[in-house]
Amino acid sequence: MLSAVNPIAKLAVCVAWLFAAMLVFDARFQVACILIPALALVTLGRVSPLRLLLLAIPFALFGFGFLTTSLLFHRESGFALQVAGEAPLRSPAFSAGLTLFLRALACGAISMVFALTTDPDRAVRALMTTLGLPARIGYSLFAVMQLVPDLAAEAQQMRLARAMKSGRPPRRVPGPIELFSLVVPLLAVAIRRAGRTAIAMEARGLSPTGPRTIMNAPGFGPCDWVFGLSAMAVLAALMLGVVLLPAA
């Protein structure tokens, strides 16, 4: 269901939730900003809970840095301690660090709602038709979306060729030295593909000016309004609850 929502409506809702998660310094609000997007992804986006947990690991590590910094260097975070003094947890350093830790997870969960349920091609078309994204940037994004999978296949072929030349099987996970040695060949491949793409687009009459027809551009429907108004109503209710029910 979430994948059918217009990408612009989904982007506006996610930006509003991100701003709220960054502005409201309350652990309860951050927990709600984690659970509600995760529940929406599992029930409406049909995303596996295990996949969500794996994708949340980088955000958890990022938030753990805030937590340890707050515990070890709490004397330097006066503003956070002043705000956290009203939080349920009475330890100011731990409360401030925990809220920052939850904020990192909340921002990750909200970002995953857009990233996991939005087709990149559909999002670029919506940006071009609704928000007036310049054609040069839009078609450049289309070219990048086609180029990145090709680069991954080229890198795998290079690794296999080098392994056959050295007479040993390729490593399952390439090491730092092997990755660094692939940078220059892949850069050469990317430049050559980009040049061919530019020539092909110019040969088909692509120019920055002139009338242009964009096919399969997503429009706005009733489900987009229902999704947007429901998400903003839930966000308003959460913020009102934080104001009316201050931490004990």
PDB file of C-alpha atoms in Angstrom:
ATOM      1  CA  MET A   1       0.000   0.000   0.000  1.00  0.00           C
ATOM      2  CA  LEU A   2       2.768   2.464   0.871  1.00  0.00           C
ATOM      3  CA  SER A   3       4.421   1.892  -2.492  1.00  0.00           C
ATOM      4  CA  ALA A   4       1.249   3.180  -4.228  1.00  0.00           C
ATOM      5  CA  VAL A   5       1.364   6.533  -2.429  1.00  0.00           C
ATOM      6  CA  ASN A   6       2.629   9.476  -4.473  1.00  0.00           C
ATOM      7  CA  PRO A   7       6.366   9.946  -3.709  1.00  0.00           C
ATOM      8  CA  ILE A   8       5.910  13.695  -3.180  1.00  0.00           C
ATOM      9  CA  ALA A   9       3.214  13.165  -0.538  1.00  0.00           C
ATOM     10  CA  LYS A  10       5.351  10.526   1.140  1.00  0.00           C
ATOM     11  CA  LEU A  11       8.418  12.783   1.035  1.00  0.00           C
ATOM     12  CA  ALA A  12       6.520  15.706   2.602  1.00  0.00           C
ATOM     13  CA  VAL A  13       5.235  13.494   5.427  1.00  0.00           C
ATOM     14  CA  CYS A  14       8.690  12.012   6.106  1.00  0.00           C
ATOM     15  CA  VAL A  15      10.322  15.477   6.170  1.00  0.00           C
ATOM     16  CA  ALA A  16       7.705  16.717   8.655  1.00  0.00           C
ATOM     17  CA  TRP A  17       8.272  13.693  10.911  1.00  0.00           C
ATOM     18  CA  LEU A  18      12.058  14.129  10.676  1.00  0.00           C
ATOM     19  CA  PHE A  19      11.842  17.779  11.720  1.00  0.00           C
ATOM     20  CA  ALA A  20       9.589  16.835  14.628  1.00  0.00           C
ATOM     21  CA  ALA A  21      11.948  14.052  15.722  1.00  0.00           C
ATOM     22  CA  MET A  22      14.863  16.488  15.704  1.00  0.00           C
ATOM     23  CA  LEU A  23      13.029  19.307  17.511  1.00  0.00           C
ATOM     24  CA  VAL A  24      11.146  17.388  20.243  1.00  0.00           C
ATOM     25  CA  PHE A  25      13.590  16.332  22.965  1.00  0.00           C
ATOM     26  CA  ASP A  26      11.471  13.704  24.683  1.00  0.00           C
ATOM     27  CA  ALA A  27      12.249   9.987  24.928  1.00  0.00           C
ATOM     28  CA  ARG A  28       8.579   9.006  24.703  1.00  0.00           C
ATOM     29  CA  PHE A  29       8.140  10.936  21.465  1.00  0.00           C
ATOM     30  CA  GLN A  30      11.276   9.347  19.989  1.00  0.00           C
ATOM     31  CA  VAL A  31      10.033   5.855  20.878  1.00  0.00           C
ATOM     32  CA  ALA A  32       6.734   6.624  19.127  1.00  0.00           C
ATOM     33  CA  CYS A  33       8.658   7.870  16.075  1.00  0.00           C
ATOM     34  CA  ILE A  34      10.450   4.494  15.973  1.00  0.00           C
ATOM     35  CA  LEU A  35       7.487   2.202  16.560  1.00  0.00           C
ATOM     36  CA  ILE A  36       4.906   3.883  14.299  1.00  0.00           C
ATOM     37  CA  PRO A  37       7.082   3.944  11.119  1.00  0.00           C
ATOM     38  CA  ALA A  38       8.277   0.392  11.841  1.00  0.00           C
ATOM     39  CA  LEU A  39       4.673  -0.799  12.282  1.00  0.00           C
ATOM     40  CA  ALA A  40       3.670   0.962   9.053  1.00  0.00           C
ATOM     41  CA  LEU A  41       6.522  -0.701   7.165  1.00  0.00           C
ATOM     42  CA  VAL A  42       5.625  -4.181   8.458  1.00  0.00           C
ATOM     43  CA  THR A  43       1.849  -3.940   7.997  1.00  0.00           C
ATOM     44  CA  LEU A  44       1.422  -1.570   5.025  1.00  0.00           C
ATOM     45  CA  GLY A  45       4.785  -1.941   3.290  1.00  0.00           C
ATOM     46  CA  ARG A  46       5.163  -5.709   3.767  1.00  0.00           C
ATOM     47  CA  VAL A  47       8.770  -5.320   4.926  1.00  0.00           C
ATOM     48  CA  SER A  48      10.258  -8.149   6.966  1.00  0.00           C
ATOM     49  CA  PRO A  49      10.920  -7.273  10.643  1.00  0.00           C
ATOM     50  CA  LEU A  50      14.305  -9.007  10.377  1.00  0.00           C
ATOM     51  CA  ARG A  51      15.248  -6.740   7.474  1.00  0.00           C
ATOM     52  CA  LEU A  52      14.224  -3.704   9.510  1.00  0.00           C
ATOM     53  CA  LEU A  53      16.411  -4.823  12.409  1.00  0.00           C
ATOM     54  CA  LEU A  54      19.404  -5.326  10.123  1.00  0.00           C
ATOM     55  CA  LEU A  55      18.911  -1.920   8.484  1.00  0.00           C
ATOM     56  CA  ALA A  56      18.604  -0.286  11.925  1.00  0.00           C
ATOM     57  CA  ILE A  57      22.079  -1.449  13.012  1.00  0.00           C
ATOM     58  CA  PRO A  58      23.981   1.521  11.451  1.00  0.00           C
ATOM     59  CA  PHE A  59      21.568   3.997  13.053  1.00  0.00           C
ATOM     60  CA  ALA A  60      21.913   2.186  16.402  1.00  0.00           C
ATOM     61  CA  LEU A  61      25.705   2.426  16.202  1.00  0.00           C
ATOM     62  CA  PHE A  62      25.401   6.124  15.328  1.00  0.00           C
ATOM     63  CA  GLY A  63      23.066   6.696  18.266  1.00  0.00           C
ATOM     64  CA  PHE A  64      25.328   4.700  20.570  1.00  0.00           C
ATOM     65  CA  GLY A  65      28.001   7.288  19.861  1.00  0.00           C
ATOM     66  CA  PHE A  66      25.665  10.004  21.178  1.00  0.00           C
ATOM     67  CA  LEU A  67      24.923   7.913  24.256  1.00  0.00           C
ATOM     68  CA  THR A  68      28.552   7.268  25.148  1.00  0.00           C
ATOM     69  CA  THR A  69      29.497  10.882  24.444  1.00  0.00           C
ATOM     70  CA  SER A  70      26.753  12.108  26.750  1.00  0.00           C
ATOM     71  CA  LEU A  71      27.827   9.726  29.518  1.00  0.00           C
ATOM     72  CA  LEU A  72      31.543  10.406  29.254  1.00  0.00           C
ATOM     73  CA  PHE A  73      31.478  14.116  28.446  1.00  0.00           C
ATOM     74  CA  HIS A  74      28.181  15.154  30.044  1.00  0.00           C
ATOM     75  CA  ARG A  75      29.596  18.336  31.537  1.00  0.00           C
ATOM     76  CA  GLU A  76      29.959  19.835  28.061  1.00  0.00           C
ATOM     77  CA  SER A  77      26.299  19.314  27.061  1.00  0.00           C
ATOM     78  CA  GLY A  78      24.624  21.875  29.307  1.00  0.00           C
ATOM     79  CA  PHE A  79      21.592  22.493  27.091  1.00  0.00           C
ATOM     80  CA  ALA A  80      20.867  18.789  26.710  1.00  0.00           C
ATOM     81  CA  LEU A  81      21.177  18.280  30.469  1.00  0.00           C
ATOM     82  CA  GLN A  82      18.857  21.195  31.176  1.00  0.00           C
ATOM     83  CA  VAL A  83      16.181  19.769  28.881  1.00  0.00           C
ATOM     84  CA  ALA A  84      16.745  16.216  30.026  1.00  0.00           C
ATOM     85  CA  GLY A  85      16.256  17.218  33.672  1.00  0.00           C
ATOM     86  CA  GLU A  86      12.508  17.030  33.068  1.00  0.00           C
ATOM     87  CA  ALA A  87      12.640  13.569  31.491  1.00  0.00           C
ATOM     88  CA  PRO A  88      11.440  10.361  33.232  1.00  0.00           C
ATOM     89  CA  LEU A  89      14.926   9.080  33.788  1.00  0.00           C
ATOM     90  CA  ARG A  90      16.488  11.067  36.584  1.00  0.00           C
ATOM     91  CA  SER A  91      20.104  10.590  35.591  1.00  0.00           C
ATOM     92  CA  PRO A  92      20.664  13.674  33.429  1.00  0.00           C
ATOM     93  CA  ALA A  93      23.602  12.293  31.473  1.00  0.00           C
ATOM     94  CA  PHE A  94      21.942   8.956  30.790  1.00  0.00           C
ATOM     95  CA  SER A  95      18.596  10.578  29.976  1.00  0.00           C
ATOM     96  CA  ALA A  96      20.153  12.983  27.480  1.00  0.00           C
ATOM     97  CA  GLY A  97      22.207  10.233  25.855  1.00  0.00           C
ATOM     98  CA  LEU A  98      19.244   7.867  25.695  1.00  0.00           C
ATOM     99  CA  THR A  99      17.077  10.500  24.031  1.00  0.00           C
ATOM    100  CA  LEU A 100      19.788  11.230  21.466  1.00  0.00           C
ATOM    101  CA  PHE A 101      20.200   7.473  20.882  1.00  0.00           C
ATOM    102  CA  LEU A 102      16.457   7.105  20.288  1.00  0.00           C
ATOM    103  CA  ARG A 103      16.478  10.162  18.030  1.00  0.00           C
ATOM    104  CA  ALA A 104      19.043   8.525  15.745  1.00  0.00           C
ATOM    105  CA  LEU A 105      16.883   5.379  15.548  1.00  0.00           C
ATOM    106  CA  ALA A 106      13.747   7.452  14.926  1.00  0.00           C
ATOM    107  CA  CYS A 107      15.370   9.341  12.046  1.00  0.00           C
ATOM    108  CA  GLY A 108      16.465   6.004  10.599  1.00  0.00           C
ATOM    109  CA  ALA A 109      12.996   4.457  10.888  1.00  0.00           C
ATOM    110  CA  ILE A 110      11.338   7.485   9.249  1.00  0.00           C
ATOM    111  CA  SER A 111      13.895   7.496   6.433  1.00  0.00           C
ATOM    112  CA  MET A 112      13.321   3.797   5.800  1.00  0.00           C
ATOM    113  CA  VAL A 113       9.602   4.454   5.219  1.00  0.00           C
ATOM    114  CA  PHE A 114      10.498   6.500   2.148  1.00  0.00           C
ATOM    115  CA  ALA A 115      13.530   4.506   1.017  1.00  0.00           C
ATOM    116  CA  LEU A 116      12.006   1.006   1.238  1.00  0.00           C
ATOM    117  CA  THR A 117       8.595   1.803  -0.247  1.00  0.00           C
ATOM    118  CA  THR A 118       9.472   4.222  -3.067  1.00  0.00           C
ATOM    119  CA  ASP A 119      10.498   3.334  -6.596  1.00  0.00           C
ATOM    120  CA  PRO A 120      13.437   5.652  -7.505  1.00  0.00           C
ATOM    121  CA  ASP A 121      12.283   5.958 -11.114  1.00  0.00           C
ATOM    122  CA  ARG A 122       8.783   6.933  -9.992  1.00  0.00           C
ATOM    123  CA  ALA A 123      10.203   9.426  -7.479  1.00  0.00           C
ATOM    124  CA  VAL A 124      12.282  11.212 -10.148  1.00  0.00           C
ATOM    125  CA  ARG A 125       9.274  11.441 -12.488  1.00  0.00           C
ATOM    126  CA  ALA A 126       7.176  12.898  -9.658  1.00  0.00           C
ATOM    127  CA  LEU A 127       9.883  15.444  -8.830  1.00  0.00           C
ATOM    128  CA  MET A 128      10.052  16.540 -12.485  1.00  0.00           C
ATOM    129  CA  THR A 129       6.294  16.896 -12.963  1.00  0.00           C
ATOM    130  CA  THR A 130       5.248  18.172  -9.516  1.00  0.00           C
ATOM    131  CA  LEU A 131       8.183  20.146  -8.160  1.00  0.00           C
ATOM    132  CA  GLY A 132       9.723  21.181 -11.488  1.00  0.00           C
ATOM    133  CA  LEU A 133      13.009  19.323 -11.155  1.00  0.00           C
ATOM    134  CA  PRO A 134      15.195  20.452 -14.125  1.00  0.00           C
ATOM    135  CA  ALA A 135      15.360  17.935 -16.939  1.00  0.00           C
ATOM    136  CA  ARG A 136      19.160  17.876 -16.863  1.00  0.00           C
ATOM    137  CA  ILE A 137      19.172  16.713 -13.241  1.00  0.00           C
ATOM    138  CA  GLY A 138      16.267  14.312 -13.776  1.00  0.00           C
ATOM    139  CA  TYR A 139      17.790  12.532 -16.759  1.00  0.00           C
ATOM    140  CA  SER A 140      21.169  12.489 -15.013  1.00  0.00           C
ATOM    141  CA  LEU A 141      19.532  10.621 -12.133  1.00  0.00           C
ATOM    142  CA  PHE A 142      17.977   8.174 -14.609  1.00  0.00           C
ATOM    143  CA  ALA A 143      21.421   7.555 -16.110  1.00  0.00           C
ATOM    144  CA  VAL A 144      22.966   7.009 -12.662  1.00  0.00           C
ATOM    145  CA  MET A 145      20.258   4.482 -11.741  1.00  0.00           C
ATOM    146  CA  GLN A 146      21.152   2.459 -14.848  1.00  0.00           C
ATOM    147  CA  LEU A 147      24.901   2.880 -14.386  1.00  0.00           C
ATOM    148  CA  VAL A 148      25.279   1.738 -10.770  1.00  0.00           C
ATOM    149  CA  PRO A 149      24.168  -1.915 -11.337  1.00  0.00           C
ATOM    150  CA  ASP A 150      26.485  -2.100 -14.361  1.00  0.00           C
ATOM    151  CA  LEU A 151      29.408  -0.924 -12.241  1.00  0.00           C
ATOM    152  CA  ALA A 152      28.729  -3.672  -9.696  1.00  0.00           C
ATOM    153  CA  ALA A 153      28.742  -6.276 -12.495  1.00  0.00           C
ATOM    154  CA  GLU A 154      31.955  -4.810 -13.952  1.00  0.00           C
ATOM    155  CA  ALA A 155      33.632  -4.950 -10.532  1.00  0.00           C
ATOM    156  CA  GLN A 156      32.685  -8.617 -10.149  1.00  0.00           C
ATOM    157  CA  GLN A 157      34.074  -9.442 -13.613  1.00  0.00           C
ATOM    158  CA  MET A 158      37.347  -7.684 -12.779  1.00  0.00           C
ATOM    159  CA  ARG A 159      37.667  -9.672  -9.556  1.00  0.00           C
ATOM    160  CA  LEU A 160      37.020 -12.964 -11.372  1.00  0.00           C
ATOM    161  CA  ALA A 161      39.569 -12.093 -14.090  1.00  0.00           C
ATOM    162  CA  ARG A 162      42.236 -11.271 -11.527  1.00  0.00           C
ATOM    163  CA  ALA A 163      41.521 -14.463  -9.579  1.00  0.00           C
ATOM    164  CA  MET A 164      41.844 -16.589 -12.751  1.00  0.00           C
ATOM    165  CA  LYS A 165      45.102 -14.837 -13.616  1.00  0.00           C
ATOM    166  CA  SER A 166      46.570 -15.483 -10.154  1.00  0.00           C
ATOM    167  CA  GLY A 167      45.284 -19.082 -10.060  1.00  0.00           C
ATOM    168  CA  ARG A 168      43.288 -18.792  -6.823  1.00  0.00           C
ATOM    169  CA  PRO A 169      39.555 -18.537  -6.111  1.00  0.00           C
ATOM    170  CA  PRO A 170      38.188 -15.014  -5.486  1.00  0.00           C
ATOM    171  CA  ARG A 171      37.564 -14.000  -1.910  1.00  0.00           C
ATOM    172  CA  ARG A 172      33.935 -13.821  -0.860  1.00  0.00           C
ATOM    173  CA  VAL A 173      34.451 -10.384   0.711  1.00  0.00           C
ATOM    174  CA  PRO A 174      37.092  -8.194  -0.998  1.00  0.00           C
ATOM    175  CA  GLY A 175      39.731  -6.645   1.238  1.00  0.00           C
ATOM    176  CA  PRO A 176      40.623  -2.936   1.439  1.00  0.00           C
ATOM    177  CA  ILE A 177      43.604  -3.305  -0.928  1.00  0.00           C
ATOM    178  CA  GLU A 178      41.496  -5.111  -3.544  1.00  0.00           C
ATOM    179  CA  LEU A 179      38.745  -2.509  -3.255  1.00  0.00           C
ATOM    180  CA  PHE A 180      41.236   0.322  -3.665  1.00  0.00           C
ATOM    181  CA  SER A 181      42.723  -1.339  -6.759  1.00  0.00           C
ATOM    182  CA  LEU A 182      39.240  -1.389  -8.374  1.00  0.00           C
ATOM    183  CA  VAL A 183      38.678   2.359  -8.021  1.00  0.00           C
ATOM    184  CA  VAL A 184      40.633   3.508 -11.090  1.00  0.00           C
ATOM    185  CA  PRO A 185      39.292   0.837 -13.532  1.00  0.00           C
ATOM    186  CA  LEU A 186      35.711   1.424 -12.373  1.00  0.00           C
ATOM    187  CA  LEU A 187      36.163   5.183 -12.724  1.00  0.00           C
ATOM    188  CA  ALA A 188      37.349   4.663 -16.304  1.00  0.00           C
ATOM    189  CA  VAL A 189      34.318   2.451 -17.024  1.00  0.00           C
ATOM    190  CA  ALA A 190      31.963   5.048 -15.506  1.00  0.00           C
ATOM    191  CA  ILE A 191      33.428   7.880 -17.601  1.00  0.00           C
ATOM    192  CA  ARG A 192      33.192   5.805 -20.794  1.00  0.00           C
ATOM    193  CA  ARG A 193      29.551   4.820 -20.073  1.00  0.00           C
ATOM    194  CA  ALA A 194      28.636   8.415 -19.189  1.00  0.00           C
ATOM    195  CA  GLY A 195      30.113   9.670 -22.462  1.00  0.00           C
ATOM    196  CA  ARG A 196      28.143   7.102 -24.475  1.00  0.00           C
ATOM    197  CA  THR A 197      24.950   7.960 -22.619  1.00  0.00           C
ATOM    198  CA  ALA A 198      25.425  11.681 -23.275  1.00  0.00           C
ATOM    199  CA  ILE A 199      25.978  11.052 -27.007  1.00  0.00           C
ATOM    200  CA  ALA A 200      22.886   8.833 -27.181  1.00  0.00           C
ATOM    201  CA  MET A 201      20.720  11.405 -25.398  1.00  0.00           C
ATOM    202  CA  GLU A 202      21.938  14.217 -27.653  1.00  0.00           C
ATOM    203  CA  ALA A 203      21.346  12.076 -30.757  1.00  0.00           C
ATOM    204  CA  ARG A 204      17.708  11.656 -29.675  1.00  0.00           C
ATOM    205  CA  GLY A 205      17.231  15.411 -29.556  1.00  0.00           C
ATOM    206  CA  LEU A 206      17.380  15.937 -25.789  1.00  0.00           C
ATOM    207  CA  SER A 207      17.878  19.610 -25.001  1.00  0.00           C
ATOM    208  CA  PRO A 208      17.387  21.716 -21.854  1.00  0.00           C
ATOM    209  CA  THR A 209      14.630  23.776 -23.498  1.00  0.00           C
ATOM    210  CA  GLY A 210      11.581  22.898 -25.517  1.00  0.00           C
ATOM    211  CA  PRO A 211       8.412  20.914 -24.832  1.00  0.00           C
ATOM    212  CA  ARG A 212       8.867  17.568 -23.112  1.00  0.00           C
ATOM    213  CA  THR A 213       6.463  14.728 -22.402  1.00  0.00           C
ATOM    214  CA  ILE A 214       7.044  12.609 -19.284  1.00  0.00           C
ATOM    215  CA  MET A 215       5.376   9.213 -19.426  1.00  0.00           C
ATOM    216  CA  ASN A 216       3.978   7.330 -16.421  1.00  0.00           C
ATOM    217  CA  ALA A 217       4.267  10.346 -14.136  1.00  0.00           C
ATOM    218  CA  PRO A 218       2.473   9.605 -10.827  1.00  0.00           C
ATOM    219  CA  GLY A 219      -0.470  11.845  -9.966  1.00  0.00           C
ATOM    220  CA  PHE A 220      -2.321  12.579  -6.749  1.00  0.00           C
ATOM    221  CA  GLY A 221      -5.313  10.487  -5.741  1.00  0.00           C
ATOM    222  CA  PRO A 222      -7.595  10.011  -2.735  1.00  0.00           C
ATOM    223  CA  CYS A 223      -5.212   7.541  -1.083  1.00  0.00           C
ATOM    224  CA  ASP A 224      -2.456  10.183  -1.089  1.00  0.00           C
ATOM    225  CA  TRP A 225      -4.663  12.650   0.787  1.00  0.00           C
ATOM    226  CA  VAL A 226      -5.758   9.953   3.236  1.00  0.00           C
ATOM    227  CA  PHE A 227      -2.156   8.945   3.881  1.00  0.00           C
ATOM    228  CA  GLY A 228      -0.907  12.529   4.271  1.00  0.00           C
ATOM    229  CA  LEU A 229      -3.720  13.729   6.527  1.00  0.00           C
ATOM    230  CA  SER A 230      -3.595  10.584   8.682  1.00  0.00           C
ATOM    231  CA  ALA A 231       0.168  10.792   9.156  1.00  0.00           C
ATOM    232  CA  MET A 232       0.045  14.487  10.032  1.00  0.00           C
ATOM    233  CA  ALA A 233      -2.860  13.920  12.438  1.00  0.00           C
ATOM    234  CA  VAL A 234      -0.894  11.209  14.256  1.00  0.00           C
ATOM    235  CA  LEU A 235       2.141  13.490  14.419  1.00  0.00           C
ATOM    236  CA  ALA A 236       0.061  16.372  15.797  1.00  0.00           C
ATOM    237  CA  ALA A 237      -1.490  14.054  18.407  1.00  0.00           C
ATOM    238  CA  LEU A 238       1.952  12.875  19.529  1.00  0.00           C
ATOM    239  CA  MET A 239       3.286  16.429  19.861  1.00  0.00           C
ATOM    240  CA  LEU A 240       0.142  17.528  21.711  1.00  0.00           C
ATOM    241  CA  GLY A 241       0.502  14.559  24.053  1.00  0.00           C
ATOM    242  CA  VAL A 242       4.076  15.568  24.879  1.00  0.00           C
ATOM    243  CA  VAL A 243       2.935  19.121  25.663  1.00  0.00           C
ATOM    244  CA  LEU A 244      -0.108  18.121  27.752  1.00  0.00           C
ATOM    245  CA  LEU A 245       1.558  15.216  29.546  1.00  0.00           C
ATOM    246  CA  PRO A 246       4.967  16.494  30.656  1.00  0.00           C
ATOM    247  CA  ALA A 247       7.461  13.999  31.961  1.00  0.00           C
ATOM    248  CA  ALA A 248       7.118  13.229  35.652  1.00  0.00           C
TER     249      ALA A 248
END
